[in-house]
Coordinates of C-alpha atoms and ligand atoms in Angstrom, one line a residue:
X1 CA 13.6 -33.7 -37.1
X2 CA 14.4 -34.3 -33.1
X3 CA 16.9 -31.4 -33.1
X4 CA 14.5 -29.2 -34.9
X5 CA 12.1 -30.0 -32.4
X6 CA 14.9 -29.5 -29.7
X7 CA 15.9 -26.4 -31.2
X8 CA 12.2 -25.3 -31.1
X9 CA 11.7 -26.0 -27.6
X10 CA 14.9 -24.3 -26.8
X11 CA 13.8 -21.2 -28.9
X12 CA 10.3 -21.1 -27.1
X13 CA 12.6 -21.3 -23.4
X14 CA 14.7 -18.6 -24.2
X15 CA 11.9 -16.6 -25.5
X16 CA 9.8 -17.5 -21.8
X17 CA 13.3 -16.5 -20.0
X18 CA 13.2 -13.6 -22.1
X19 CA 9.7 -12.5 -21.9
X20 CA 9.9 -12.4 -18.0
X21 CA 13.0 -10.3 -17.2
X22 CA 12.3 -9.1 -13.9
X23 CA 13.0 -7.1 -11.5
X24 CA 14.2 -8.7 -8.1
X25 CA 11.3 -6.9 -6.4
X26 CA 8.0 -7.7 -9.6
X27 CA 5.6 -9.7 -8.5
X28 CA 5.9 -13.5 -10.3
X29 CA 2.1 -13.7 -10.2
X30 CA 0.3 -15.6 -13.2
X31 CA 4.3 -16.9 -14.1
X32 CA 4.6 -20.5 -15.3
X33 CA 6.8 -22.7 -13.1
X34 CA 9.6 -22.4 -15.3
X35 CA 9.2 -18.9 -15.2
X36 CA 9.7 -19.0 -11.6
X37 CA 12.7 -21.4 -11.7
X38 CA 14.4 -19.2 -14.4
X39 CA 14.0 -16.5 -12.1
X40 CA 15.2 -18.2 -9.1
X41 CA 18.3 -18.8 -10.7
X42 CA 19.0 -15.6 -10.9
X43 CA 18.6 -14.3 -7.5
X44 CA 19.0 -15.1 -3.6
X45 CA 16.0 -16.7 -2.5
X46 CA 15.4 -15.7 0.6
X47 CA 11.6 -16.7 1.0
X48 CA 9.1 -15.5 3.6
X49 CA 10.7 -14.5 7.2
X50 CA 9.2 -14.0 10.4
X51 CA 7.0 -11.2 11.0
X52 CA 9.3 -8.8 13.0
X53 CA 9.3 -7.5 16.8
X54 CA 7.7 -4.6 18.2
X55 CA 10.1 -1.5 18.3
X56 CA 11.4 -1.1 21.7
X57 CA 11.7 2.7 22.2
X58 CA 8.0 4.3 21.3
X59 CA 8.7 8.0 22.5
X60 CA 8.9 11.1 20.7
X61 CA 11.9 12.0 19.3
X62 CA 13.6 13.4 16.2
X63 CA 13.5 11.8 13.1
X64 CA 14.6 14.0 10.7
X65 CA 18.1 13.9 12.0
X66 CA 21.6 13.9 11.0
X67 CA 21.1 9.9 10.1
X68 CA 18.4 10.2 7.7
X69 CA 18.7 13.4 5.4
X70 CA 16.4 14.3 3.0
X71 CA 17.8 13.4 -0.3
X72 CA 15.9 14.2 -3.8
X73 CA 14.6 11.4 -6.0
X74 CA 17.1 9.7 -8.7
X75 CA 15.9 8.1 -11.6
X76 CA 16.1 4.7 -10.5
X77 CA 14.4 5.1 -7.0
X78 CA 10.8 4.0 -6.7
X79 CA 7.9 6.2 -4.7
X80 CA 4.7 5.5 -5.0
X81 CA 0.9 6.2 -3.8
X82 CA 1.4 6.3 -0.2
X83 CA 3.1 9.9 1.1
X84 CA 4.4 7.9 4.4
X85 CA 5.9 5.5 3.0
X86 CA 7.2 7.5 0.2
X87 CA 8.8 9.9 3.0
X88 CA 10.5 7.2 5.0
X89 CA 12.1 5.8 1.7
X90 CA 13.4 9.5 0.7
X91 CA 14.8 10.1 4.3
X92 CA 16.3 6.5 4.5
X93 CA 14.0 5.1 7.1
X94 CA 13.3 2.4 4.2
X95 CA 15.8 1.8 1.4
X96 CA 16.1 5.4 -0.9
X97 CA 15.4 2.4 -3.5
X98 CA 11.6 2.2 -2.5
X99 CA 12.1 -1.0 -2.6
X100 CA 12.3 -3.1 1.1
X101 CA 10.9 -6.5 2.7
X102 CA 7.7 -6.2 4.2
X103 CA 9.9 -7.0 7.4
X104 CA 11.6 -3.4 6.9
X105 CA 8.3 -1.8 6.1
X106 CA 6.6 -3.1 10.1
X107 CA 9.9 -1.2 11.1
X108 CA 10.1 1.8 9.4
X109 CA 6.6 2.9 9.8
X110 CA 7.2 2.3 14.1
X111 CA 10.4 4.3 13.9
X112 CA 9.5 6.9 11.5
X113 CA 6.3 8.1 12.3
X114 CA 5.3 6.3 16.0
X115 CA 2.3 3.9 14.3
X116 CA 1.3 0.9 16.0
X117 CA 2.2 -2.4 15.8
X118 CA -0.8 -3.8 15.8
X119 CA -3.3 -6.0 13.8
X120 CA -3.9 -3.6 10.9
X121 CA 0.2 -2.6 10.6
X122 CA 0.2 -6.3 10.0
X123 CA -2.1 -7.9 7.9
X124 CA -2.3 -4.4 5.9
X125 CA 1.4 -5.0 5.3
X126 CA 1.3 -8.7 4.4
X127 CA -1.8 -8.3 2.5
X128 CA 0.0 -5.9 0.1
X129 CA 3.3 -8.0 -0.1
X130 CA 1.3 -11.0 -1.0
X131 CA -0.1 -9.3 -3.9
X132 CA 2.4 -7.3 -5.2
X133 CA 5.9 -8.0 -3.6
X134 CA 8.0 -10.7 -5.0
X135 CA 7.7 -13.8 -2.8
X136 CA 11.2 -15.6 -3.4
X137 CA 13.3 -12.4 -2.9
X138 CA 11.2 -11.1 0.1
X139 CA 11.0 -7.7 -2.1
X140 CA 8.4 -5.0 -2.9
X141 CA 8.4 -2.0 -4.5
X142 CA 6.8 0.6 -2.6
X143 CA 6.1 2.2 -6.1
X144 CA 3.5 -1.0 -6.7
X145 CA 3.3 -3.1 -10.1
X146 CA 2.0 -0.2 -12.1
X147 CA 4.4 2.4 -11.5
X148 CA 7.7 1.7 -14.1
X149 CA 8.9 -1.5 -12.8
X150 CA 9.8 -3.5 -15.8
X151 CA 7.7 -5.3 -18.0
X152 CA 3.9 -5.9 -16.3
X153 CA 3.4 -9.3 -14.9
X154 CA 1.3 -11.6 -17.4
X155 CA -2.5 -12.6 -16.3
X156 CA -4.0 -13.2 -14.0
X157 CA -1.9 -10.8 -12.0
X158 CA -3.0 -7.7 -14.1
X159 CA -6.7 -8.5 -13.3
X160 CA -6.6 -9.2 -10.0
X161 CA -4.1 -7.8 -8.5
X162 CA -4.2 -3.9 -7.1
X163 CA -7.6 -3.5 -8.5
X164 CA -9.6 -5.7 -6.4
X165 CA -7.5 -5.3 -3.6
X166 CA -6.1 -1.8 -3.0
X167 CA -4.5 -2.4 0.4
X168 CA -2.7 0.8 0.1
X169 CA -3.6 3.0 -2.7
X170 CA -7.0 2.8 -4.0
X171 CA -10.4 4.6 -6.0
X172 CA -11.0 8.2 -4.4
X173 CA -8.1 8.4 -2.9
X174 CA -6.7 12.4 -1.1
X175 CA -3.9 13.7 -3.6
X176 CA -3.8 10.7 -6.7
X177 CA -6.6 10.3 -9.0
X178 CA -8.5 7.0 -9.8
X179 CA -7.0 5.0 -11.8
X180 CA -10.0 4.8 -14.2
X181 CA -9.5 8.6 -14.3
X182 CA -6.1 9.7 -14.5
X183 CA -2.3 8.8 -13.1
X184 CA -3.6 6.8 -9.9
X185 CA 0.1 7.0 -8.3
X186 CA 1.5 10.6 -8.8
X187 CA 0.9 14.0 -7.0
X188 CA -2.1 15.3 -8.3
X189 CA -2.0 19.5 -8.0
X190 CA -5.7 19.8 -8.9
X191 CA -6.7 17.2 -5.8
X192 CA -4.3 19.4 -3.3
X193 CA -6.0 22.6 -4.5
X194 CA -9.3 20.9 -3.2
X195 CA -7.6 20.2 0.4
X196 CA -6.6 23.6 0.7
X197 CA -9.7 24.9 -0.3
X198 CA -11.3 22.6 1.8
X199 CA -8.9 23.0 4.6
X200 CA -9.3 26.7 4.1
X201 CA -13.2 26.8 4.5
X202 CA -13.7 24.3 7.5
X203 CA -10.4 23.9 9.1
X204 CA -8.8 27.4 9.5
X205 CA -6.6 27.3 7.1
X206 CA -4.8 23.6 8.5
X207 CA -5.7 20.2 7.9
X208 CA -7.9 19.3 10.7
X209 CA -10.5 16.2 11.4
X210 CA -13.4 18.5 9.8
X211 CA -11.1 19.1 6.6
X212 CA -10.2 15.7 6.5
X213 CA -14.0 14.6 6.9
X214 CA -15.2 17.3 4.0
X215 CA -11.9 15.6 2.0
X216 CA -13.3 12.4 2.0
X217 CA -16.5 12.6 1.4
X218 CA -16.0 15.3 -2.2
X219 CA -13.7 12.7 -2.7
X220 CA -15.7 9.9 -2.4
X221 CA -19.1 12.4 -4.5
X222 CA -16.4 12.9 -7.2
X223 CA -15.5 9.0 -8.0
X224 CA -19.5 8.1 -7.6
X225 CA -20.1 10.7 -10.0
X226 CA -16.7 10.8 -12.3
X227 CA -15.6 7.3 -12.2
X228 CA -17.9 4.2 -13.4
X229 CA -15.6 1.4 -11.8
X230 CA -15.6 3.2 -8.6
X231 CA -14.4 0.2 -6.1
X232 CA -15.6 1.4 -2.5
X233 CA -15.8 -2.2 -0.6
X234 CA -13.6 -3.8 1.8
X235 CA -11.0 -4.0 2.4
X236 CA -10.5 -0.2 0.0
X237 CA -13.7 1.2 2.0
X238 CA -12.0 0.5 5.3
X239 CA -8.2 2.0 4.5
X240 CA -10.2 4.9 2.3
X241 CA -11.2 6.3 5.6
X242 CA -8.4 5.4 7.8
X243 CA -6.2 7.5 5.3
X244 CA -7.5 10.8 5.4
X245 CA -7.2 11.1 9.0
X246 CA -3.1 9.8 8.8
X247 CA -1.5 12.6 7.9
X248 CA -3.2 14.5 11.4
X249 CA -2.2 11.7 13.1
X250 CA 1.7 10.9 11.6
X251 CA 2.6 14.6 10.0
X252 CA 2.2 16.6 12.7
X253 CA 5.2 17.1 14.9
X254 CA 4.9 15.2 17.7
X255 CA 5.9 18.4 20.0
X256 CA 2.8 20.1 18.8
X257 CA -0.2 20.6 20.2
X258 CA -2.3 22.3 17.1
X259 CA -4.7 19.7 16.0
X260 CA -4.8 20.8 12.2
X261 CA -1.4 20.1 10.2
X262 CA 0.0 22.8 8.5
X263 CA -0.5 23.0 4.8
X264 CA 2.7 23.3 3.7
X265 CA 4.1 20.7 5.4
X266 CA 0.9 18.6 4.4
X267 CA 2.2 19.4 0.5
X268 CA 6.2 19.0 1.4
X269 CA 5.2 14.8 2.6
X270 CA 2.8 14.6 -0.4
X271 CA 4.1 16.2 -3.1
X272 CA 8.1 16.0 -2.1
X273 CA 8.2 12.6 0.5
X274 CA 10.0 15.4 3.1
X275 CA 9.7 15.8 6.4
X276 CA 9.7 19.4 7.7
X277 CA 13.0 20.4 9.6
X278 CA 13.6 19.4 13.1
X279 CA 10.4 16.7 12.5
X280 CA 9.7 15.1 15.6
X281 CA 7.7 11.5 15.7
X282 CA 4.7 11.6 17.9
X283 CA 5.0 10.5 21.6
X284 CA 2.8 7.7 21.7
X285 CA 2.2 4.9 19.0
X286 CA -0.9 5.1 17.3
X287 CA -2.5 3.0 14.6
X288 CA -5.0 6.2 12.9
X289 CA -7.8 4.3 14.0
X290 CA -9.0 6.8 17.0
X291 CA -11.4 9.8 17.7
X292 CA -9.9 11.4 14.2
X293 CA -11.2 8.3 12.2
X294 CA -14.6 7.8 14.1
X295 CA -15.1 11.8 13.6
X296 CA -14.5 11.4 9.5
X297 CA -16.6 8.3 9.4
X298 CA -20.1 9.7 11.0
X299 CA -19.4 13.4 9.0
X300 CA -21.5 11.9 6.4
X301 CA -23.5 8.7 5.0
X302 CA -21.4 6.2 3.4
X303 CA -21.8 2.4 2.1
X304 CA -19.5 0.0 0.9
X305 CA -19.8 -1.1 -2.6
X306 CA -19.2 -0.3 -6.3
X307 CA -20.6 1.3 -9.0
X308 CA -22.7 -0.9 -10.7
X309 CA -26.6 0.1 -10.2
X310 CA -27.7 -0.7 -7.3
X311 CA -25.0 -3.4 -6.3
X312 CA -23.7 -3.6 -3.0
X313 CA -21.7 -5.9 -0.9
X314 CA -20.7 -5.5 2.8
X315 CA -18.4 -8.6 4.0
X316 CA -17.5 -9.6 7.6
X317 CA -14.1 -10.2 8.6
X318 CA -14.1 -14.2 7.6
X319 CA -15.5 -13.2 3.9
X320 CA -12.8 -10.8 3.5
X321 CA -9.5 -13.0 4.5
X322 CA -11.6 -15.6 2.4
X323 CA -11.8 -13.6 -0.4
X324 CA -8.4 -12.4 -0.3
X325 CA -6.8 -16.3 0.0
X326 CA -8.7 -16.6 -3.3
X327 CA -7.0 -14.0 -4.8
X328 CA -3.5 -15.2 -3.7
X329 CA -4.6 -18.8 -5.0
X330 CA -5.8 -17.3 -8.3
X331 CA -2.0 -15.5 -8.6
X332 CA -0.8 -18.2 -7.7
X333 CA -2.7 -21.2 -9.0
X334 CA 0.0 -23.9 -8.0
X335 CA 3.4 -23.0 -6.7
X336 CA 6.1 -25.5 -5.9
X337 CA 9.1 -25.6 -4.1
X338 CA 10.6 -22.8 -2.6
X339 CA 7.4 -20.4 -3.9
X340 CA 5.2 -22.3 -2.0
X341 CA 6.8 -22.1 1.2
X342 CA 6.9 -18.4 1.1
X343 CA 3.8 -18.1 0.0
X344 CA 2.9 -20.1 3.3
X345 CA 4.8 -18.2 5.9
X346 CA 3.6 -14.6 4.4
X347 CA -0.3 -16.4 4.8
X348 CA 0.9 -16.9 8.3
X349 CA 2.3 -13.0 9.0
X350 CA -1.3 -12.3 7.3
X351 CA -3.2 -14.5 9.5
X352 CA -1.3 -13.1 13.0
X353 CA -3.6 -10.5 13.5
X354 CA -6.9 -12.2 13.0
X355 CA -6.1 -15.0 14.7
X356 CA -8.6 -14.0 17.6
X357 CA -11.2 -13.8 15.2
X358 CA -11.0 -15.9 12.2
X359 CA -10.0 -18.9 11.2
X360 CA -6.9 -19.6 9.3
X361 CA -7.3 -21.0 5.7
X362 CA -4.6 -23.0 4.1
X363 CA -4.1 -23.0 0.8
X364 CA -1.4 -24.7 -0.4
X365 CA -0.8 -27.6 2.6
Ligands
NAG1 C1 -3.2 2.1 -11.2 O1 -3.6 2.1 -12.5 C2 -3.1 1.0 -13.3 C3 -3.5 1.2 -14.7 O2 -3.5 2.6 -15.0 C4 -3.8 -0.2 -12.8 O3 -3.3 -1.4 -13.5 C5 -3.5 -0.4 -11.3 O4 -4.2 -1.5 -10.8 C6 -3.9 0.9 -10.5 N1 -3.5 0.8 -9.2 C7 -4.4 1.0 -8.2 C8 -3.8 0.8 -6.8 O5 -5.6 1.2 -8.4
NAG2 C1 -5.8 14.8 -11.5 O1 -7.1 14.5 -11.0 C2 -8.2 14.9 -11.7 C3 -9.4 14.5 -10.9 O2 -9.5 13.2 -10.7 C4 -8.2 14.3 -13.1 O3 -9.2 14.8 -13.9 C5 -6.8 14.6 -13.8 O4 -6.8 13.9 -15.0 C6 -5.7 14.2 -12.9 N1 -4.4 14.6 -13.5 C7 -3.5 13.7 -13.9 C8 -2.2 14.2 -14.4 O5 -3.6 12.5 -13.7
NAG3 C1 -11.2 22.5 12.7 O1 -10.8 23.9 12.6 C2 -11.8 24.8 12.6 C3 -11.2 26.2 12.5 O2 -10.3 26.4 13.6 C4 -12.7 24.7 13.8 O3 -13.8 25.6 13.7 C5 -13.2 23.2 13.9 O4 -14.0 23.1 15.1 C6 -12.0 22.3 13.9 N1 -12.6 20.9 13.9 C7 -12.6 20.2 15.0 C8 -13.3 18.8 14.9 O5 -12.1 20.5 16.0
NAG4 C1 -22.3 -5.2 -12.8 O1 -23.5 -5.3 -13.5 C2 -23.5 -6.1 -14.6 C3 -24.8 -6.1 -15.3 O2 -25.8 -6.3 -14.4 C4 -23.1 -7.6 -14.2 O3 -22.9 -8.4 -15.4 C5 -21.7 -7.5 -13.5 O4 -21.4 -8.8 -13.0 C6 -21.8 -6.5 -12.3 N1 -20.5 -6.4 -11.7 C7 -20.3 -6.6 -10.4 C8 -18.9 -6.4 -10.0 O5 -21.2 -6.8 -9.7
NAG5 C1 -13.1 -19.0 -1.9 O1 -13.0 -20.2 -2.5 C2 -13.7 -21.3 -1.9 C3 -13.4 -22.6 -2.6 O2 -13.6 -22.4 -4.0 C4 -15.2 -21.0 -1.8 O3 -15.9 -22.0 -1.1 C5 -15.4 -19.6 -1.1 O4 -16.8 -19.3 -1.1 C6 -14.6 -18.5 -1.7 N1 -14.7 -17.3 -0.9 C7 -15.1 -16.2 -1.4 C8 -15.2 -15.0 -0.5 O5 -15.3 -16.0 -2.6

């Protein structure tokens, strides 16, 4: 009778060891401890690292070069909802896996395209890494949890996780469709045809700040009208904006002086992750949040919230890291060991850029 019971509890191990085959780079949200130590032993833990340095060198140069070819997509390379990020990976800025440290991502984004280290690089980084990047290996997909990345973490992860957070890819977004609505990761052909046509009508035929405003805000009508889940709240309602006015900022060559990007070029980052020929990084960094963003932002009326009646929710900055430390605590509702710690010093990358303004929480002491 004890063996059959061993034998049982055997069984129901292999089965957990089983049921979480990972990837070294899935989240291990909502995983028992075992689950975690099963996994650990079959990786290098590396655990959280250090937030890395500023780039040294911010002028323009070229960054399509010999060093980092275009290369087309192989089956088991990730890309996923953002077009920058999807570009660096395909040019070998970031691993042609799509799948880096957050550490690598800070880095590539500086030498790629010229963005800022700053705050938002930061805790826009960390915030998404926490949530969706595997915490022992220091890994992340930048194809997120969703896209085909082995089996899908158990709950709570699935509830939680990119829904209410959408760091990086979220509701109304330019070229992917909500994910209520359609393939929320994926070139969508019928959302470019409405930036050219948009493009066409206000912005001469390029992608300027008045395109990018009209953009946003059909984008924004559609989901209030199309999609009933539609999540426009922090932190989504501030990247939704700060998005639309990136590719201006980042796609345009650096030696240019035309303030609209060209749309093929526009379509060539968002539909293939290449750079044009000869692409040259703008001269000075820049973080998207400038004139370009302010300009989208007062083209029309918008509040945060949701679509639920007349619900609506506007949280200050304190609410917000609040809210998300929740989240991370209801991922992971006790981790241990080696878990823990990395948990903690990605909380601490997160926390950098808001020191000035609020106060750290810690979780797990
Ligand atoms: C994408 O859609 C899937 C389901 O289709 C969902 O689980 C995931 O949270 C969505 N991702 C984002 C960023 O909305
Ligand atoms: C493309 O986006 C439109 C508008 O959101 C949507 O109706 C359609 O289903 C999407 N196509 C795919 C393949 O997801
Ligand atoms: C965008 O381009 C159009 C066409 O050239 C121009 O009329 C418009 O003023 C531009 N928008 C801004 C904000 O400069
Ligand atoms: C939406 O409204 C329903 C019904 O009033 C309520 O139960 C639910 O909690 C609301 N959801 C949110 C996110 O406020
Ligand atoms: C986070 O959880 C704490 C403790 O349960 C609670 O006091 C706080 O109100 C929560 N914050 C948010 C934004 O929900």
């Amino acid at each position: 009778m004890f063996l059959s019971v061993q034998f049982t509890i055997l069984a129901l191990q292999l089965a957990n060891v089983l049921a979480v085959a990972l990837n070294p780079y899935d989240s291990l949200a909502g995983l028992t401890r075992d689950e975690v130590d099963a996994f650990a032993r079959t990786v290098k833990v590396v655990g959280g690292q250090p937030a890395p340095a500023p780039i040294k060198d911010t002028s323009m140069k070229l960054v399509n070069d010999a060093a980092h070819p275009w290369m087309p997509l192989t089956a088991d390379q990730q890309r996923g909802p953002c077009p920058g990020l999807n570009a660096l990976a395909s040019h070998g800025w970031l691993p042609r896996s799509g799948v880096a440290t957050p550490g690598e991502i800070v880095t590539a984004v500086q030498n790629g395209f010229n963005m800022e280290y700053n705050r938002a690089l930061l805790c826009v980084t960390y915030a998404a890494f926490l949530v969706n990047g595997n915490l022992l290996t220091n890994l992340m997909s930048i194809g997120g949890i969703s896209r085909l990345t082995g089996p899908a973490p158990p709950a709570p992860a699935l509830a939680s996780g990119l829904n209410t957070h959408g760091t990086f890819e979220g509701d109304a977004s330019l070229s992917r469709s909500d994910a209520a609505l359609g393939d929320n990761h994926s070139f969508n052909e019928t959302l470019f045809q409405q930036i050219i046509d948009i493009s066409n009508k206000v912005g001469g035929g390029r992608y300027n700040v008045s395109a990018a405003a009209e953009v946003r805000f059909q984008r924004f009508q559609q989901s209030v009208a199309e999609n009933p889940g539609f999540f426009f709240s922090t932190p989504r309602f501030n990247t939704a904006f700060i998005e639309t006015v990136f590719p201006i900022v980042f796609f345009i060559d650096g030696r240019s002086t035309d303030p609209g990007l060209d749309l093929n070029v526009m379509r060539d980052f968002f539909q293939n992750s290449r750079m044009p020929p000869d692409f040259h990084r703008r001269g000075t960094p820049s973080g998207g949040s400038d004139e370009e963003l302010d300009f989208v932002m007062a083209a029309h009326d918008y509040v945060p919230g949701f679509n639920n009646g007349t619900a609506r929710d506007a949280r200050t900055c304190s609410l917000t890291t609040s809210q998300f430390v929740n989240t991370t605590m209801e991922l992971y509702p006790s981790p241990q060991g080696d878990l823990r710690d990395a948990i903690n010093t990605n909380l601490d990358n997160f926390f950098i850029p808001v020191s000035t303004r609020c106060t750290q929480i810690f979780p797990f002491p």
